[in-house]
CSV table of C-alpha atoms in Angstrom, one decimal:
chain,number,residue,atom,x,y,z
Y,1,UNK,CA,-51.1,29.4,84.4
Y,2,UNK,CA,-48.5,32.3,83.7
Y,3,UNK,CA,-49.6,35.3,84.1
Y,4,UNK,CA,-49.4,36.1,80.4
Y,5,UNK,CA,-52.9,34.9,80.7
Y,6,UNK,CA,-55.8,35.1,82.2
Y,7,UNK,CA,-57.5,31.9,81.3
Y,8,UNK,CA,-56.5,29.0,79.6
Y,9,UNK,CA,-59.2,27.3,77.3
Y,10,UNK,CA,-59.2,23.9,75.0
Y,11,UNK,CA,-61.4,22.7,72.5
Y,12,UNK,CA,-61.6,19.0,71.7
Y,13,UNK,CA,-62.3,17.5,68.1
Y,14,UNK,CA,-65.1,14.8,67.7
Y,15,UNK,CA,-62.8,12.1,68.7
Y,16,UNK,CA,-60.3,13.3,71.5
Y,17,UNK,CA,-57.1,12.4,71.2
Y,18,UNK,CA,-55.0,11.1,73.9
Y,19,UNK,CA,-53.3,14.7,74.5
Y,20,UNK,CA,-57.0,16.3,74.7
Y,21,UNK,CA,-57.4,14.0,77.3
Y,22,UNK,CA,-54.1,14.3,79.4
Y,23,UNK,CA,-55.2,18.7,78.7
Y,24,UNK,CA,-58.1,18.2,80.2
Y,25,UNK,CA,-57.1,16.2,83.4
Y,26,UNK,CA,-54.6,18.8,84.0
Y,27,UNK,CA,-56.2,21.1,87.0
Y,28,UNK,CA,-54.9,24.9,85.5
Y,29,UNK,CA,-56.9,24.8,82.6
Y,30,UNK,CA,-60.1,27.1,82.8
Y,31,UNK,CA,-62.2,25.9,80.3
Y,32,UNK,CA,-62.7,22.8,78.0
Y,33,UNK,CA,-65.4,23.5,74.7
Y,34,UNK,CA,-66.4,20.4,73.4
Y,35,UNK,CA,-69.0,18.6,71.0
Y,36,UNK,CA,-71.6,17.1,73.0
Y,37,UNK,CA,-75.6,16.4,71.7
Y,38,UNK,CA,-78.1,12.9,72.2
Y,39,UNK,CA,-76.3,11.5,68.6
Y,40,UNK,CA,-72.7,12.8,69.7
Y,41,UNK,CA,-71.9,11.1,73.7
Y,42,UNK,CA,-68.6,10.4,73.5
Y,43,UNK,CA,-67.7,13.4,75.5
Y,44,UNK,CA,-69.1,11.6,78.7
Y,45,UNK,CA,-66.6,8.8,78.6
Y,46,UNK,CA,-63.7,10.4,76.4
Y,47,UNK,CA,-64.0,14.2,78.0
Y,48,UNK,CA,-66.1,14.4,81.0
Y,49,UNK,CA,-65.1,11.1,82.8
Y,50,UNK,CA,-61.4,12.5,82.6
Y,51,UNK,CA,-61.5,15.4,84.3
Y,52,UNK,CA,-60.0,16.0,87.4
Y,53,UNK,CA,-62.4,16.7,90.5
Y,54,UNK,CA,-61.0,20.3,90.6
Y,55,UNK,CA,-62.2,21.2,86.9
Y,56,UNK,CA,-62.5,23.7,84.2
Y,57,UNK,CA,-65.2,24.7,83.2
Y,58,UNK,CA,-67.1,22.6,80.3
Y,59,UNK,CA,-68.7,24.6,77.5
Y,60,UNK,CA,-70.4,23.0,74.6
Y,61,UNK,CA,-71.9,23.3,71.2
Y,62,UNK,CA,-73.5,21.4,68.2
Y,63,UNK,CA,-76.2,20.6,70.4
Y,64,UNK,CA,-78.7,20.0,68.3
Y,65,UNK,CA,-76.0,18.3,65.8
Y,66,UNK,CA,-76.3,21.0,63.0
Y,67,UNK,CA,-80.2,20.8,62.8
Y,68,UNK,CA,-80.3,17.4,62.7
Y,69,UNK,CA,-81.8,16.3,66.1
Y,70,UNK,CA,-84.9,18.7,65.0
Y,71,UNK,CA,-86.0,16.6,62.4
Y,72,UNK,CA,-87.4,13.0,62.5
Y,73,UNK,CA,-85.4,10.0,61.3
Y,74,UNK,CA,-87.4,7.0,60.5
Y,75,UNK,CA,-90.0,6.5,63.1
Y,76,UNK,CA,-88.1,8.5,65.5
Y,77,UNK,CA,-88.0,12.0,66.9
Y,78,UNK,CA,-87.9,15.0,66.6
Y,79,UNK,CA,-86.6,17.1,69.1
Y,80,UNK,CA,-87.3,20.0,69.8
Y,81,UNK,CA,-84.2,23.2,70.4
Y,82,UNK,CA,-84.9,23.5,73.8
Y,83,UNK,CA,-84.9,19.8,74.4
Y,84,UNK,CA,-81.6,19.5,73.0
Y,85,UNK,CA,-80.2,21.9,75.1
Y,86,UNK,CA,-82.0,20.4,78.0
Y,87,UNK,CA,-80.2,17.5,77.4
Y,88,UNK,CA,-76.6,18.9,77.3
Y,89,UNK,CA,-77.5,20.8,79.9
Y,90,UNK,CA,-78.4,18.1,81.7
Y,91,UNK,CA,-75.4,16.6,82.2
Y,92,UNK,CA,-73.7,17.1,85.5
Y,93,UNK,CA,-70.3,18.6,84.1
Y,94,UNK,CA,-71.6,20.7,81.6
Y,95,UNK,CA,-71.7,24.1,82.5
Y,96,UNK,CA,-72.9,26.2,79.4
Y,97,UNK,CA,-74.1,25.5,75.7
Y,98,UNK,CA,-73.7,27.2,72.8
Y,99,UNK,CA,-76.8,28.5,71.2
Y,100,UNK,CA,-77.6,29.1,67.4
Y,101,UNK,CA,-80.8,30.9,67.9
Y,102,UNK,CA,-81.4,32.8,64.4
Y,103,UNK,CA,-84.4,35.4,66.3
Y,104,UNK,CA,-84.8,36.8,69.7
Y,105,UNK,CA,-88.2,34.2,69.6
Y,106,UNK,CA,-85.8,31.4,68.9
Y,107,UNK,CA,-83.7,32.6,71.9
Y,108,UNK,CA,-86.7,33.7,74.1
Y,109,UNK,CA,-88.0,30.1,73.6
Y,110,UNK,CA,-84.9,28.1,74.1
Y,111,UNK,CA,-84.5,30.0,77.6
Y,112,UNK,CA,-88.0,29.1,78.4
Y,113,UNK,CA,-87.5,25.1,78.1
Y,114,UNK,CA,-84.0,25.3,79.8
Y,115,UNK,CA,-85.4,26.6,83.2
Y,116,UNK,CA,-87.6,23.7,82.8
Y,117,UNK,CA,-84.5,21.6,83.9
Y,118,UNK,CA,-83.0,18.6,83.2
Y,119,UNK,CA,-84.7,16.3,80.4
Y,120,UNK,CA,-85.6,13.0,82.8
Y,121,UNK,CA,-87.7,9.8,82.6
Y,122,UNK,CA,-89.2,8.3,79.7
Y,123,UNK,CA,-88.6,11.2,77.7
Y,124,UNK,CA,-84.5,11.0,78.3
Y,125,UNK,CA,-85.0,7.4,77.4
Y,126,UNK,CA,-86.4,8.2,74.0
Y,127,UNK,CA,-83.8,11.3,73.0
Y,128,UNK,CA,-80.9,9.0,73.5
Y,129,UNK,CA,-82.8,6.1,71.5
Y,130,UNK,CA,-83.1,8.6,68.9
Y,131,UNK,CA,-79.8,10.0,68.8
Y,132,UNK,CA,-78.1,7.1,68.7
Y,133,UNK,CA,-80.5,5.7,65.6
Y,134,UNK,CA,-79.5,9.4,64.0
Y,135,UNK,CA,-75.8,8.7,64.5
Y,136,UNK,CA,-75.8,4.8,63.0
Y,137,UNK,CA,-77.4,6.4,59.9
Y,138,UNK,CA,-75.4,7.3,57.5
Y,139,UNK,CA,-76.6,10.8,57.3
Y,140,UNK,CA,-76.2,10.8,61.3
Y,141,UNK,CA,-72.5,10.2,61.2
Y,142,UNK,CA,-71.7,12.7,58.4
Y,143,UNK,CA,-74.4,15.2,58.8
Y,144,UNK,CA,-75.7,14.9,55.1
Y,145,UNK,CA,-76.8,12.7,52.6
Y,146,UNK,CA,-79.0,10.1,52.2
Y,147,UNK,CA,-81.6,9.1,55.3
């Protein structure tokens, strides 16, 4: 990059356009922010799939989709915080994840199930079962309404 900066960063929008996509395979660019949770995947085909093997970093956020992962839907769920930054986490090209703790105990807490690692197994199985029955609802894809 010029050396007016010091690093270059892009943030995608829910669905990434084609120039989100051609930023982020483009090797100077520090770091990519995108939304990424167990109801919200597209990142791993549209985003993470396109980067280039020399990559920025990947930061992201909404990861427990505004609340909404922490509450049962139906006869599924919920999760819990730390779970659903496990799960981001999780992915290989994630690097970091936003946190919305409101208390130090919220923060202490979510710290405490991230050094647990990586969701896996069964448990894995049943968050992205869950998150993709959140986003087919109604109130999944918009974030309010009816459930």
């Amino acid at each position: 990059m010029s050396a007016m900066f010091r690093h270059a960063p892009s943030e995608t929008k829910p669905q990434p356009s084609a120039v989100d996509q051609r930023l982020c395979a483009v090797q100077d660019l520090d770091l990519v922010m995108c939304r990424y949770n167990a109801a919200h995947r597209g990142a791993e085909r549209d985003i993470f799939d396109s980067l280039p093997e020399k990559r920025p970093a990947v930061v992201t956020y909404t990861a427990t989709r505004w609340g909404k992962l922490l509450e049962p839907h139906r006869d599924q769920g919920p999760m819990t915080a730390g779970e659903c930054y496990r799960f981001a986490l999780g992915h290989p090209r994630v690097d970091a994840v936003l946190c919305g703790a409101r208390s130090y105990d919220e923060l202490a807490a979510n710290v405490a199930a991230v050094r647990e690692g990586p969701l896996g197994g069964e448990r894995l199985d049943q968050v992205r079962h869950f998150g993709d029955a959140l986003r087919a609802s109604l109130s999944g894809r918009f974030g309010f309404g009816a459930r």
